[in-house]
Short mmCIF file of C-alpha atoms and ligand atoms in Angstrom, two decimals:
data_model
loop_
_atom_site.label_atom_id
_atom_site.label_comp_id
_atom_site.label_asym_id
_atom_site.label_seq_id
_atom_site.Cartn_x
_atom_site.Cartn_y
_atom_site.Cartn_z
CA MET A 28 85.45 82.04 185.53
CA ARG A 29 88.20 82.11 182.87
CA ILE A 30 88.57 85.10 180.57
CA LEU A 31 90.63 85.20 177.39
CA GLY A 32 92.14 88.63 176.67
CA ILE A 33 93.37 89.88 173.30
CA GLU A 34 95.54 92.93 172.59
CA THR A 35 96.30 94.24 169.08
CA SER A 36 96.03 98.03 169.47
CA CYS A 37 99.49 98.81 168.07
CA ASP A 38 102.53 96.66 167.28
CA GLU A 39 102.21 93.86 169.81
CA THR A 40 100.02 90.82 169.29
CA ALA A 41 99.16 89.37 172.69
CA VAL A 42 96.80 86.81 174.20
CA ALA A 43 96.30 85.85 177.87
CA ILE A 44 93.92 83.99 180.17
CA TYR A 45 92.92 85.21 183.62
CA SER A 46 90.84 83.04 185.96
CA SER A 47 88.96 83.53 189.23
CA GLN A 48 90.73 80.57 190.81
CA GLY A 49 94.27 80.68 189.45
CA GLY A 50 94.80 84.35 188.53
CA LEU A 51 96.89 84.74 185.40
CA LEU A 52 97.00 81.25 183.83
CA ALA A 53 98.86 82.05 180.61
CA HIS A 54 100.13 84.93 178.53
CA GLN A 55 101.79 85.06 175.13
CA LEU A 56 103.16 88.01 173.22
CA TYR A 57 104.63 88.58 169.80
CA SER A 58 106.33 91.92 169.23
CA GLN A 59 106.40 93.38 165.71
CA ALA A 60 109.30 95.69 166.65
CA LYS A 61 111.68 94.12 164.09
CA LEU A 62 109.11 94.45 161.31
CA HIS A 63 108.72 98.21 161.88
CA ALA A 64 112.34 98.97 162.83
CA GLN A 65 113.42 99.44 159.19
CA TYR A 66 110.81 102.22 158.82
CA GLY A 67 111.70 103.96 162.09
CA GLY A 68 108.14 103.68 163.41
CA VAL A 69 104.95 101.64 163.27
CA VAL A 70 103.46 101.20 159.77
CA PRO A 71 99.72 100.72 160.46
CA GLU A 72 98.93 98.53 157.44
CA LEU A 73 101.84 96.18 158.17
CA ALA A 74 100.79 96.02 161.82
CA SER A 75 97.24 94.92 160.89
CA ARG A 76 98.47 92.27 158.46
CA ASP A 77 100.89 90.85 160.99
CA HIS A 78 98.22 90.65 163.70
CA VAL A 79 96.11 88.59 161.26
CA GLN A 80 99.04 86.21 160.73
CA LYS A 81 99.86 85.72 164.40
CA LEU A 82 96.57 85.76 166.31
CA THR A 83 95.38 82.19 165.71
CA HIS A 84 98.71 80.61 166.61
CA LEU A 85 99.14 82.79 169.66
CA THR A 86 95.63 81.98 170.89
CA GLN A 87 96.25 78.26 170.41
CA ALA A 88 99.55 78.53 172.34
CA THR A 89 97.85 80.46 175.16
CA LEU A 90 95.04 77.90 175.52
CA GLU A 91 97.66 75.11 175.59
CA GLN A 92 99.79 76.96 178.15
CA ALA A 93 96.72 77.35 180.39
CA GLY A 94 95.67 73.73 179.78
CA VAL A 95 92.15 74.69 178.68
CA THR A 96 90.19 74.31 175.45
CA GLN A 97 87.55 76.94 176.09
CA VAL A 98 86.88 79.92 178.32
CA ASP A 99 83.89 81.64 179.95
CA GLY A 100 84.32 85.05 178.37
CA VAL A 101 86.44 87.01 175.89
CA ALA A 102 87.85 90.52 176.32
CA CYS A 103 89.61 92.59 173.70
CA THR A 104 91.22 96.02 173.48
CA THR A 105 88.85 98.09 171.35
CA GLY A 106 90.57 101.48 171.60
CA PRO A 107 92.32 103.81 171.57
CA GLY A 108 94.82 102.62 168.98
CA LEU A 109 95.40 101.99 165.27
CA ILE A 110 92.00 101.38 163.75
CA GLY A 111 92.98 98.51 161.44
CA ALA A 112 95.01 96.79 164.14
CA LEU A 113 92.14 97.13 166.62
CA LEU A 114 89.68 95.72 164.07
CA VAL A 115 91.78 92.57 163.63
CA GLY A 116 91.74 91.82 167.36
CA ALA A 117 88.09 92.78 167.87
CA SER A 118 86.82 90.73 164.89
CA PHE A 119 88.78 87.71 166.06
CA ALA A 120 87.77 88.08 169.72
CA ARG A 121 84.10 88.77 168.91
CA SER A 122 83.96 85.74 166.63
CA LEU A 123 85.52 83.47 169.27
CA ALA A 124 82.95 84.62 171.83
CA PHE A 125 80.18 84.08 169.25
CA ALA A 126 81.35 80.57 168.43
CA TRP A 127 81.88 79.63 172.08
CA ARG A 128 78.57 81.31 173.09
CA VAL A 129 80.24 83.27 175.89
CA PRO A 130 80.05 86.97 176.83
CA TYR A 131 82.36 89.47 175.17
CA VAL A 132 83.61 92.83 176.38
CA GLY A 133 85.65 95.49 174.59
CA VAL A 134 88.05 97.28 176.95
CA ASN A 135 89.85 100.61 176.99
CA HIS A 136 93.60 100.26 176.48
CA LEU A 137 94.48 103.06 178.91
CA GLU A 138 92.26 101.64 181.60
CA SER A 139 93.90 98.22 181.23
CA HIS A 140 97.40 99.78 181.48
CA LEU A 141 96.34 101.59 184.61
CA LEU A 142 95.06 98.49 186.39
CA ALA A 143 98.04 96.30 185.34
CA PRO A 144 99.71 96.68 188.79
CA MET A 145 96.69 94.77 190.17
CA LEU A 146 98.28 91.62 188.71
CA GLU A 147 101.19 91.87 191.15
CA PRO A 148 101.38 89.99 194.48
CA GLU A 149 100.89 93.20 196.50
CA PRO A 150 98.46 95.30 194.49
CA PRO A 151 97.47 98.84 195.43
CA SER A 152 94.07 99.35 197.00
CA PHE A 153 91.62 102.05 195.86
CA PRO A 154 91.71 105.03 195.87
CA PHE A 155 95.04 105.96 194.31
CA LEU A 156 96.69 108.52 192.08
CA ALA A 157 97.81 107.16 188.70
CA LEU A 158 100.47 108.32 186.28
CA LEU A 159 100.00 106.81 182.85
CA VAL A 160 103.07 107.29 180.67
CA SER A 161 102.93 105.40 177.40
CA GLY A 162 103.81 105.96 173.76
CA GLY A 163 100.41 107.44 173.01
CA HIS A 164 99.36 109.05 176.31
CA THR A 165 100.63 110.91 179.33
CA LEU A 166 98.17 111.73 182.07
CA LEU A 167 97.60 111.93 185.80
CA ALA A 168 94.30 110.61 187.13
CA GLU A 169 92.59 110.11 190.44
CA VAL A 170 91.23 106.57 190.63
CA GLN A 171 88.42 105.97 193.13
CA GLY A 172 87.51 102.47 191.96
CA LEU A 173 86.81 100.39 188.86
CA GLY A 174 85.39 102.74 186.23
CA GLN A 175 85.75 105.80 188.49
CA TYR A 176 88.47 107.94 187.01
CA GLN A 177 89.06 111.65 187.07
CA VAL A 178 91.75 113.02 184.80
CA LEU A 179 93.73 115.72 186.64
CA GLY A 180 96.10 116.62 183.85
CA GLU A 181 97.38 115.35 180.53
CA THR A 182 99.78 116.16 177.76
CA LEU A 183 98.83 119.02 175.47
CA ASP A 184 100.95 117.61 172.63
CA ASP A 185 103.41 114.66 172.56
CA ALA A 186 103.20 111.81 175.05
CA ALA A 187 106.32 111.11 177.13
CA GLY A 188 107.02 107.85 175.26
CA GLU A 189 106.47 109.57 171.93
CA ALA A 190 108.99 112.26 172.95
CA PHE A 191 111.48 109.51 173.86
CA ASP A 192 110.89 107.79 170.50
CA LYS A 193 111.13 110.97 168.39
CA THR A 194 114.22 112.21 170.24
CA ALA A 195 115.86 108.81 169.83
CA LYS A 196 115.14 109.00 166.10
CA LEU A 197 116.71 112.43 165.69
CA LEU A 198 119.79 111.21 167.57
CA GLY A 199 120.02 108.36 165.05
CA LEU A 200 118.99 105.58 167.44
CA GLY A 201 116.89 102.53 166.55
CA TYR A 202 113.21 101.83 167.10
CA PRO A 203 111.58 101.61 169.64
CA GLY A 204 113.56 104.59 170.83
CA GLY A 205 112.66 104.82 174.52
CA PRO A 206 114.72 101.88 175.78
CA GLU A 207 117.56 102.69 173.32
CA LEU A 208 117.76 106.29 174.49
CA ALA A 209 117.66 105.19 178.14
CA ARG A 210 120.56 102.80 177.48
CA LEU A 211 122.64 105.50 175.78
CA ALA A 212 121.86 107.99 178.57
CA GLU A 213 123.65 105.70 181.03
CA GLN A 214 126.92 106.52 179.23
CA GLY A 215 126.32 110.28 179.27
CA GLN A 216 126.95 113.01 181.83
CA THR A 217 123.74 114.49 183.17
CA ASP A 218 125.35 117.85 183.92
CA ALA A 219 126.88 118.43 180.48
CA TYR A 220 123.62 120.14 179.43
CA HIS A 221 120.61 121.43 181.29
CA PHE A 222 117.35 120.99 179.38
CA PRO A 223 114.13 122.82 180.31
CA ARG A 224 111.41 121.18 182.42
CA PRO A 225 108.29 122.05 180.38
CA MET A 226 105.32 123.65 182.17
CA VAL A 227 106.61 123.14 185.71
CA ASP A 228 106.53 126.87 186.45
CA ARG A 229 102.83 127.03 185.56
CA PRO A 230 100.10 125.87 187.92
CA GLY A 231 98.16 122.71 187.09
CA LEU A 232 99.00 119.18 186.13
CA ASP A 233 99.17 119.26 182.34
CA PHE A 234 102.29 118.25 180.42
CA SER A 235 103.92 119.30 177.16
CA PHE A 236 106.85 117.45 175.63
CA SER A 237 107.03 118.62 172.03
CA GLY A 238 109.06 121.75 172.90
CA LEU A 239 111.63 119.58 174.65
CA LYS A 240 112.03 117.51 171.50
CA THR A 241 112.61 120.68 169.42
CA TYR A 242 115.04 121.97 172.05
CA THR A 243 116.96 118.69 171.79
CA LEU A 244 117.06 118.97 168.00
CA ASN A 245 118.57 122.47 168.22
CA VAL A 246 121.22 121.40 170.73
CA TRP A 247 122.08 118.37 168.59
CA GLN A 248 122.34 120.36 165.36
CA ASN A 249 124.62 122.92 167.02
CA SER A 250 126.86 120.29 168.58
CA GLN A 251 129.83 118.27 167.34
CA GLN A 252 127.45 115.36 166.77
CA ASP A 253 129.90 112.78 168.09
CA GLN A 254 129.14 109.79 170.30
CA THR A 255 130.00 111.59 173.57
CA THR A 256 127.68 114.48 172.73
CA ARG A 257 124.96 112.05 171.70
CA ALA A 258 125.16 110.29 175.06
CA ASN A 259 125.27 113.60 176.98
CA ILE A 260 122.20 114.87 175.14
CA ALA A 261 120.37 111.59 175.77
CA ALA A 262 121.19 111.88 179.49
CA ALA A 263 120.05 115.52 179.67
CA PHE A 264 116.84 114.73 177.79
CA GLN A 265 115.99 111.75 179.99
CA GLU A 266 116.76 113.80 183.10
CA ALA A 267 114.41 116.57 181.94
CA VAL A 268 111.50 114.19 181.21
CA VAL A 269 111.95 112.27 184.46
CA ASP A 270 112.28 115.46 186.51
CA THR A 271 109.14 116.92 184.90
CA LEU A 272 107.16 113.76 185.66
CA PHE A 273 108.51 113.76 189.23
CA ILE A 274 107.52 117.40 189.84
CA LYS A 275 104.00 116.86 188.48
CA CYS A 276 103.49 113.66 190.51
CA LYS A 277 104.61 115.45 193.67
CA ARG A 278 102.18 118.28 192.96
CA ALA A 279 99.32 115.85 192.26
CA LEU A 280 99.98 113.94 195.49
CA GLN A 281 99.81 117.20 197.44
CA GLN A 282 96.63 118.22 195.66
CA THR A 283 94.81 114.91 196.19
CA HIS A 284 96.32 114.04 199.62
CA SER A 285 96.96 110.61 198.15
CA THR A 286 99.56 108.28 199.64
CA ARG A 287 99.52 105.74 196.78
CA LEU A 288 100.80 106.29 193.27
CA VAL A 289 100.39 103.80 190.43
CA VAL A 290 102.74 104.21 187.47
CA ALA A 291 101.72 102.39 184.29
CA GLY A 292 102.55 102.38 180.58
CA GLY A 293 105.79 101.80 178.67
CA VAL A 294 107.80 104.69 180.14
CA GLY A 295 107.11 103.17 183.58
CA ALA A 296 109.85 100.69 182.65
CA ASN A 297 112.40 103.54 182.75
CA GLN A 298 114.88 102.90 185.55
CA LEU A 299 115.78 106.54 186.19
CA LEU A 300 112.08 107.35 186.60
CA ARG A 301 111.70 104.49 189.09
CA GLN A 302 114.73 105.73 191.04
CA ARG A 303 113.47 109.30 191.14
CA LEU A 304 109.91 108.43 192.19
CA LYS A 305 111.30 106.72 195.30
CA GLN A 306 111.77 110.24 196.68
CA LEU A 307 108.01 110.88 196.64
CA PRO A 308 106.06 110.83 199.91
CA ALA A 309 103.95 107.91 198.62
CA GLN A 310 104.02 104.18 198.10
CA VAL A 311 104.65 103.69 194.38
CA TYR A 312 103.23 100.68 192.51
CA TYR A 313 104.28 99.38 189.09
CA PRO A 314 103.33 96.47 186.91
CA ARG A 315 106.19 93.98 186.45
CA ILE A 316 108.50 95.26 183.67
CA GLU A 317 107.01 93.04 180.93
CA PHE A 318 103.50 94.34 181.73
CA CYS A 319 104.53 98.03 181.58
CA THR A 320 104.42 97.85 177.79
CA ASP A 321 101.51 96.43 175.79
CA ASN A 322 100.37 92.94 176.79
CA ALA A 323 97.17 90.91 177.02
CA ALA A 324 97.43 89.99 180.72
CA MET A 325 96.06 93.42 181.62
CA VAL A 326 93.27 93.00 179.04
CA ALA A 327 92.23 89.56 180.34
CA TYR A 328 92.30 90.93 183.89
CA LEU A 329 90.18 94.01 183.12
CA GLY A 330 87.75 91.89 181.09
CA TRP A 331 87.53 89.48 184.00
CA LEU A 332 86.74 92.38 186.38
CA TYR A 333 83.98 93.65 184.11
CA LEU A 334 82.45 90.30 183.26
CA THR A 335 82.54 88.78 186.77
CA LYS A 336 81.11 91.89 188.35
CA GLY A 337 78.47 92.00 185.61
CA VAL A 338 79.22 95.70 185.18
CA ARG A 339 79.72 95.71 181.48
CA GLN A 340 79.30 93.45 178.48
CA SER A 341 79.50 94.45 174.82
CA SER A 342 76.95 93.74 172.11
CA MET A 343 77.29 91.54 169.02
CA ALA A 344 78.68 94.50 167.09
CA ILE A 345 82.37 94.72 166.30
CA GLU A 346 83.15 98.24 167.46
CA VAL A 347 86.55 99.88 167.80
CA ARG A 348 87.62 103.46 168.44
CA ALA A 349 90.86 105.12 167.35
CA ARG A 350 90.22 107.73 170.06
CA TRP A 351 88.56 106.86 173.32
CA PRO A 352 88.89 109.31 176.22
CA PHE A 353 90.18 107.47 179.19
CA ALA A 354 87.65 108.74 181.74
CA MET A 355 84.76 107.57 179.54
CA ALA A 356 85.23 103.83 179.87
CA ASP A 357 81.78 103.00 178.46
O1 KG4 B 429 102.50 101.40 176.81
P1 KG4 B 429 103.24 101.17 175.56
O2 KG4 B 429 103.74 99.79 175.26
O3 KG4 B 429 102.43 101.58 174.29
C1 KG4 B 429 101.41 102.49 174.24
O4 KG4 B 429 100.28 102.15 174.67
O5 KG4 B 429 101.69 103.62 173.79
O6 KG4 B 429 104.46 102.19 175.61
C2 KG4 B 429 105.44 102.22 174.62
C3 KG4 B 429 106.31 103.43 174.87
C4 KG4 B 429 107.25 103.72 173.72
O7 KG4 B 429 107.18 105.09 173.43
C5 KG4 B 429 108.61 103.32 174.29
O8 KG4 B 429 109.68 104.03 173.71
C6 KG4 B 429 108.44 103.67 175.75
O9 KG4 B 429 107.13 103.26 176.04
N1 KG4 B 429 109.42 102.98 176.61
C7 KG4 B 429 110.36 103.60 177.33
C8 KG4 B 429 111.11 102.59 177.98
N2 KG4 B 429 110.57 101.38 177.64
C9 KG4 B 429 109.53 101.64 176.80
N3 KG4 B 429 110.66 104.91 177.46
C10 KG4 B 429 111.68 105.23 178.25
N4 KG4 B 429 112.45 104.34 178.91
C11 KG4 B 429 112.20 103.02 178.80
N5 KG4 B 429 112.96 102.13 179.47
ZN1 ZN B 430 99.91 100.67 175.55
#
């Protein structure tokens, strides 16, 4: 069974094919980063228009790369995300499935991020603890199996990636800010400043990153605002986010007695985070770097899981959701 996956929830247009026999047969991605860079963030209307422009070509290229002309099912990210962007992907994917007379399933973006490490040669087995750290979400969840998720804690305000992006912006760095800030932090001294670790002295597994962003703004405004200070602040900020994530993961592992931790989402590409999590008493699993951020390989794979197991199939309707709680996959 071959499943075509489509991802258009934000600023990446992506298409992939996953098959029962060959695993991941093809994947293509077009990033709109340059388009949005001049505005310092994603402009939803421009994102939707660009998805419309790129989807047909990208699908054609993916089918050619896989050496197939048709598939046995179509999966598409249907939320959470930018509503217009989601609608472009879902309309296109639903129509393809309609024309090809194959089943269609809409999948949850967070769920697909979380299962992305399953595409690696040595995937984690269920159950496991999962840390999802993306631009839109930050949460810890206990994963018992496909569709069996219990959220243990999540951010009360900004997501970790969002905090990286906003902090990068206030330091005058480009978009997307996370990788830029991480690069600058390498040139800074981590002990020049000590930033707070939000909510670590309170029980529980929730996060809060918006105070850290404000703290950074205050330090920056009261500094000399030169390149050395900028790098030192970037280093202290990154250290604080990574340390906070480390402390909460350690606590969650103790609480769940889990020995496996899956880290997914864009911030999972952060090298300092990967270094630090090595100190945890658990085997840590990641998607390959290119599948930490948005991609369609994880969508095709999750669609394949749902359609081959006959667990879930969507109706003829084109339905998308800007908000879609992660633990409610249906
Ligand atoms: O998972 P993703 O592609 O999109 C969402 O579903 O939100 O994550 C994108 C986020 C952005 O906030 C980006 O700045 C952040 O991941 N990011 C990073 C790094 N690479 C991407 N943050 C910190 N360090 C990185 N190396
Ligand atoms: Zn994402």
